[in-house]
Coordinates of C-alpha atoms and ligand atoms in Angstrom, one line a residue:
M183 CA 0.1 -0.1 -0.1
P184 CA 1.3 3.6 -0.5
Q185 CA 3.2 5.4 1.9
V186 CA 2.7 8.9 1.4
S187 CA 4.3 12.1 2.7
V188 CA 2.7 14.6 5.3
E189 CA 3.1 17.9 3.1
T190 CA 1.5 20.0 6.3
I191 CA -0.4 19.7 9.3
E192 CA -2.1 22.6 11.1
S193 CA -4.4 22.8 14.0
V194 CA -7.8 23.9 12.6
G195 CA -10.1 23.9 16.0
E196 CA -10.0 22.3 19.5
R197 CA -8.4 18.9 19.2
T198 CA -8.6 18.9 15.5
V199 CA -5.8 18.9 12.9
A200 CA -6.0 18.9 8.9
I201 CA -3.5 16.9 7.5
E202 CA -2.3 17.5 4.1
L203 CA -0.8 14.3 2.3
R204 CA 0.6 14.2 -1.1
T205 CA -1.6 12.1 -3.3
P206 CA -0.1 8.6 -4.5
E207 CA 0.3 8.1 -8.2
G208 CA -3.1 7.0 -9.7
F209 CA -5.2 8.0 -6.7
D210 CA -8.5 9.6 -7.8
A211 CA -11.3 10.5 -5.0
D212 CA -13.8 13.2 -4.6
P213 CA -14.6 14.7 -1.3
G214 CA -16.9 12.6 0.9
Q215 CA -14.9 9.2 0.5
F216 CA -12.4 8.2 2.8
V217 CA -9.4 6.2 3.1
L218 CA -7.9 3.6 5.3
V219 CA -4.7 4.8 7.4
R220 CA -2.5 2.2 8.8
A221 CA 0.4 3.0 11.3
T222 CA 2.7 1.5 13.9
V223 CA 2.0 3.6 17.0
D224 CA 4.7 3.5 19.5
G225 CA 3.3 3.0 23.3
S226 CA 3.3 0.5 26.0
E227 CA 0.6 -2.5 25.7
E228 CA -1.1 -1.2 28.7
Q229 CA -2.1 1.9 27.2
R230 CA -3.6 0.2 24.0
S231 CA -6.8 -1.3 23.9
S232 CA -6.6 -2.5 20.3
G233 CA -4.3 -3.2 17.5
N234 CA -1.4 -6.1 17.1
R235 CA 2.2 -5.8 18.4
S236 CA 4.2 -5.6 15.7
E237 CA 8.2 -6.9 15.7
T238 CA 9.5 -3.5 16.7
G239 CA 7.2 -3.0 20.0
G240 CA 4.6 -0.5 18.1
V241 CA 1.1 -1.4 17.6
E242 CA -0.5 -1.4 14.5
E243 CA -3.5 0.5 14.0
T244 CA -6.2 1.3 11.4
G245 CA -8.9 4.2 11.2
Y246 CA -10.7 5.8 8.2
Y247 CA -10.8 9.6 7.7
T248 CA -12.8 11.1 5.0
I249 CA -11.5 13.5 2.5
S250 CA -11.9 17.1 3.5
S251 CA -10.3 18.9 0.5
P252 CA -12.2 19.8 -2.5
D253 CA -10.1 17.8 -4.9
V254 CA -7.2 15.2 -4.6
E255 CA -4.9 16.8 -7.4
E256 CA -1.3 16.8 -6.0
T257 CA -2.6 16.8 -2.2
L258 CA -5.5 15.4 -0.4
E259 CA -6.4 16.7 3.2
I260 CA -7.9 14.6 5.7
T261 CA -9.2 16.1 9.0
V262 CA -8.6 14.3 12.3
E263 CA -10.3 14.9 15.8
A264 CA -7.9 13.5 18.8
A265 CA -9.8 12.3 21.7
A266 CA -7.0 12.0 24.7
E267 CA -8.4 8.5 25.1
G268 CA -7.8 7.7 21.5
T269 CA -5.0 5.7 19.7
L270 CA -4.4 6.4 16.1
A271 CA -6.1 10.0 15.9
P272 CA -3.7 11.6 18.8
W273 CA -0.7 9.8 17.0
L274 CA -1.7 11.0 13.3
A275 CA -2.0 14.7 15.0
E276 CA 1.5 14.7 16.1
R277 CA 2.8 13.7 12.6
S278 CA 5.3 16.6 11.4
P279 CA 5.5 17.5 7.5
G280 CA 8.0 15.1 5.8
D281 CA 7.1 11.9 8.0
T282 CA 5.3 9.3 6.1
V283 CA 1.9 7.3 6.6
E284 CA 0.2 4.6 5.0
I285 CA -3.1 4.9 3.3
E286 CA -5.3 2.6 1.3
G287 CA -8.7 3.6 -0.7
P288 CA -10.5 5.3 -1.8
F289 CA -13.6 3.8 -0.1
G290 CA -17.2 4.8 0.0
D291 CA -19.9 5.2 -2.3
V292 CA -21.2 9.1 -0.5
R293 CA -18.9 11.5 -2.6
Y294 CA -19.8 15.0 -4.2
T295 CA -18.6 15.2 -7.8
G296 CA -19.3 18.8 -8.3
D297 CA -23.1 18.3 -9.6
G298 CA -25.6 20.5 -8.2
P299 CA -26.2 22.2 -5.0
V300 CA -25.6 21.0 -1.7
V301 CA -26.9 21.0 1.7
V302 CA -24.0 19.4 4.4
L303 CA -24.7 18.4 8.2
A304 CA -22.0 17.9 10.3
E305 CA -21.0 17.5 13.4
G306 CA -17.2 17.0 15.0
P307 CA -14.7 15.7 12.4
G308 CA -17.6 15.5 9.9
I309 CA -17.1 19.5 9.5
G310 CA -13.8 18.4 6.9
P311 CA -15.7 16.6 4.5
A312 CA -18.9 19.2 4.7
V313 CA -16.4 22.1 4.0
G314 CA -14.5 20.2 1.0
I315 CA -17.8 19.4 -0.5
A316 CA -19.2 23.0 0.0
E317 CA -15.9 24.5 -1.4
R318 CA -16.1 22.2 -4.8
A319 CA -19.9 22.8 -5.2
Q320 CA -19.0 26.7 -5.2
R321 CA -16.0 26.1 -7.6
A322 CA -18.6 24.6 -10.1
G323 CA -21.2 27.5 -9.3
H324 CA -23.5 25.9 -7.2
D325 CA -25.0 27.2 -3.7
A326 CA -24.0 25.3 -0.7
T327 CA -25.1 25.4 2.8
V328 CA -23.2 23.6 6.0
V329 CA -25.0 23.1 9.0
F330 CA -22.8 22.1 12.0
W331 CA -23.7 20.8 15.3
G332 CA -22.3 22.9 17.9
E333 CA -20.5 26.1 18.9
S334 CA -17.0 26.4 17.4
P335 CA -16.6 24.6 14.2
P336 CA -13.0 23.3 13.2
H337 CA -12.3 25.1 9.7
Q338 CA -13.6 28.5 10.9
E339 CA -11.7 30.3 8.3
R340 CA -12.7 28.2 5.2
L341 CA -16.2 28.5 6.4
D342 CA -15.8 32.2 6.7
A343 CA -14.6 32.2 3.1
L344 CA -17.7 29.9 2.2
E345 CA -19.7 32.6 3.6
D346 CA -18.1 35.6 1.6
E347 CA -18.5 33.3 -1.6
G348 CA -22.1 33.4 -0.9
G349 CA -22.4 30.3 0.8
T350 CA -24.5 29.8 4.2
V351 CA -23.1 28.4 7.7
L352 CA -25.4 27.6 10.4
L353 CA -24.3 26.7 13.8
V354 CA -27.1 24.5 15.7
G355 CA -27.6 23.7 19.5
S356 CA -29.9 21.0 18.0
L357 CA -31.0 19.6 14.9
D358 CA -34.7 20.8 15.1
E359 CA -33.1 24.6 14.2
A360 CA -32.4 23.1 10.6
A361 CA -35.6 21.6 10.0
D362 CA -37.2 25.0 8.5
M363 CA -33.8 25.1 6.2
L364 CA -34.4 21.5 5.2
A365 CA -38.1 21.8 4.3
G366 CA -37.4 24.2 2.0
V367 CA -35.0 21.5 -0.1
E368 CA -35.8 21.0 -3.6
D369 CA -32.4 20.1 -5.8
E370 CA -29.9 20.0 -3.5
T371 CA -28.1 17.2 -2.5
V372 CA -28.3 16.7 1.3
Y373 CA -25.5 14.8 2.9
V374 CA -24.7 13.8 6.9
F375 CA -21.3 13.4 8.4
G376 CA -20.7 12.4 12.0
F377 CA -20.7 9.8 14.3
E378 CA -23.7 7.4 14.7
S379 CA -25.9 9.0 16.7
F380 CA -25.6 12.4 15.1
V381 CA -26.6 10.5 11.4
R382 CA -29.5 9.0 13.1
D383 CA -30.6 12.4 14.6
A384 CA -30.1 14.2 11.3
K385 CA -32.5 11.2 9.4
T386 CA -35.0 11.5 11.8
V387 CA -35.3 15.5 11.5
A388 CA -35.1 15.3 7.6
E389 CA -37.3 12.8 7.4
A390 CA -40.0 14.7 9.6
V391 CA -39.9 17.6 6.9
G392 CA -40.2 15.4 3.7
V393 CA -36.4 14.9 2.9
D394 CA -35.7 11.2 2.8
D395 CA -32.9 11.0 -0.3
L396 CA -30.0 11.5 2.4
Q397 CA -26.2 10.6 1.6
T398 CA -25.0 9.5 4.9
E399 CA -21.6 8.5 6.4
S400 CA -21.6 7.5 9.8
F401 CA -17.9 7.6 11.5
G402 CA -19.1 4.7 13.8
A403 CA -20.2 4.9 17.8
R404 CA -18.0 6.8 20.5
Ligands
FAD898 C1 -16.2 5.9 7.4 C2 -15.7 6.7 8.5 C3 -15.2 7.6 8.2 C4 -14.3 8.5 9.4 N1 -13.7 9.6 8.9 C5 -13.4 10.2 9.9 C6 -12.7 11.6 9.9 O1 -12.8 12.2 9.0 N2 -12.0 12.3 10.9 C7 -12.3 12.0 12.1 O2 -11.2 12.3 12.9 N3 -12.6 10.7 12.1 C8 -12.6 9.9 11.2 N4 -13.4 8.3 11.5 C9 -13.6 7.8 13.0 C10 -12.0 7.0 13.0 O3 -12.2 6.2 11.9 C11 -11.6 6.8 14.3 O4 -12.7 6.0 14.8 C12 -11.2 7.8 15.4 O5 -10.4 8.7 14.7 C13 -10.8 7.5 16.7 O6 -10.0 6.7 16.4 P1 -8.6 6.1 17.8 O7 -7.8 5.2 17.3 O8 -7.8 7.6 17.8 O9 -9.3 5.8 18.5 P2 -10.0 4.4 19.3 O10 -8.8 3.5 19.9 O11 -10.6 3.8 18.2 O12 -10.6 4.7 20.4 C14 -10.2 4.8 21.6 C15 -11.6 5.1 22.7 O13 -11.4 6.5 22.5 C16 -13.0 6.8 22.3 N5 -12.8 7.7 21.4 C17 -12.0 8.3 20.3 N6 -12.2 9.4 19.5 C18 -13.2 9.9 20.4 C19 -13.7 11.2 20.1 N7 -13.3 12.1 19.0 N8 -14.6 11.5 21.0 C20 -14.9 10.8 22.0 N9 -14.3 9.6 22.2 C21 -13.6 9.0 21.3 C22 -13.4 5.5 21.9 O14 -15.1 5.6 21.6 C23 -12.5 4.5 22.4 O15 -13.6 4.5 23.8 C24 -14.1 7.9 10.6 C25 -14.8 6.5 10.9 C26 -15.4 5.7 9.8 C27 -16.1 4.5 9.9

């Protein structure tokens, strides 16, 4: 599997980094799709609840991370939220430019190819693909709305730029606050990115206002 170099890594919010990786030869993908990251993470066995110990004493860990750049030409970006109790994500957040990581993919059928207006509902690191998809939509001349569940989204600068270009960014304390906007959806494709309970809540709120055709990617339980 390709080893790719870290080009840049920057903090984009609380416990959240954006990692720009050199795109491997022949790799093509759209925002919304994800890659598998595989790495040997150092650390004592007691701290590690999962993974296989390697001959060098590290533990091999894998995790899925969703593409958060509008395209993958030359580089691709992933946005990683690292909880203190996590394993791979905190290790990724400590990488530096020039380090390498192994990726496989792309995976996933949920993707945006630049076709038509979009509404993207996101929580936590789901803001990554939300921003990547919205940027791709604007580039193609389409409207983009991002709804983030929470008060301080990562990628604030890119969200500001989306608004400057005529996009809409809604920060909500409850997804019910997005119900009116969703009720007005016509030809927009509606995406949802976040952990399991968020995706479930988003489906409930959207279906209640007649939006049944959602493109959802669950990041799993936490
Ligand atoms: C299809 C798909 C796409 C994904 N895309 C992304 C993405 O773009 N960005 C991203 O950051 N993650 C994404 N994830 C989640 C990611 O793959 C990992 O699950 C996550 O980074 C935690 O991995 P870890 O090895 O650090 O923690 P683990 O070792 O898996 O978890 C250790 C413990 O910490 C808890 N924990 C871990 N992270 C958190 C957290 N953030 N908040 C609260 N508790 C936590 C776990 O519940 C567990 O108890 C995606 C998952 C899937 C399935």
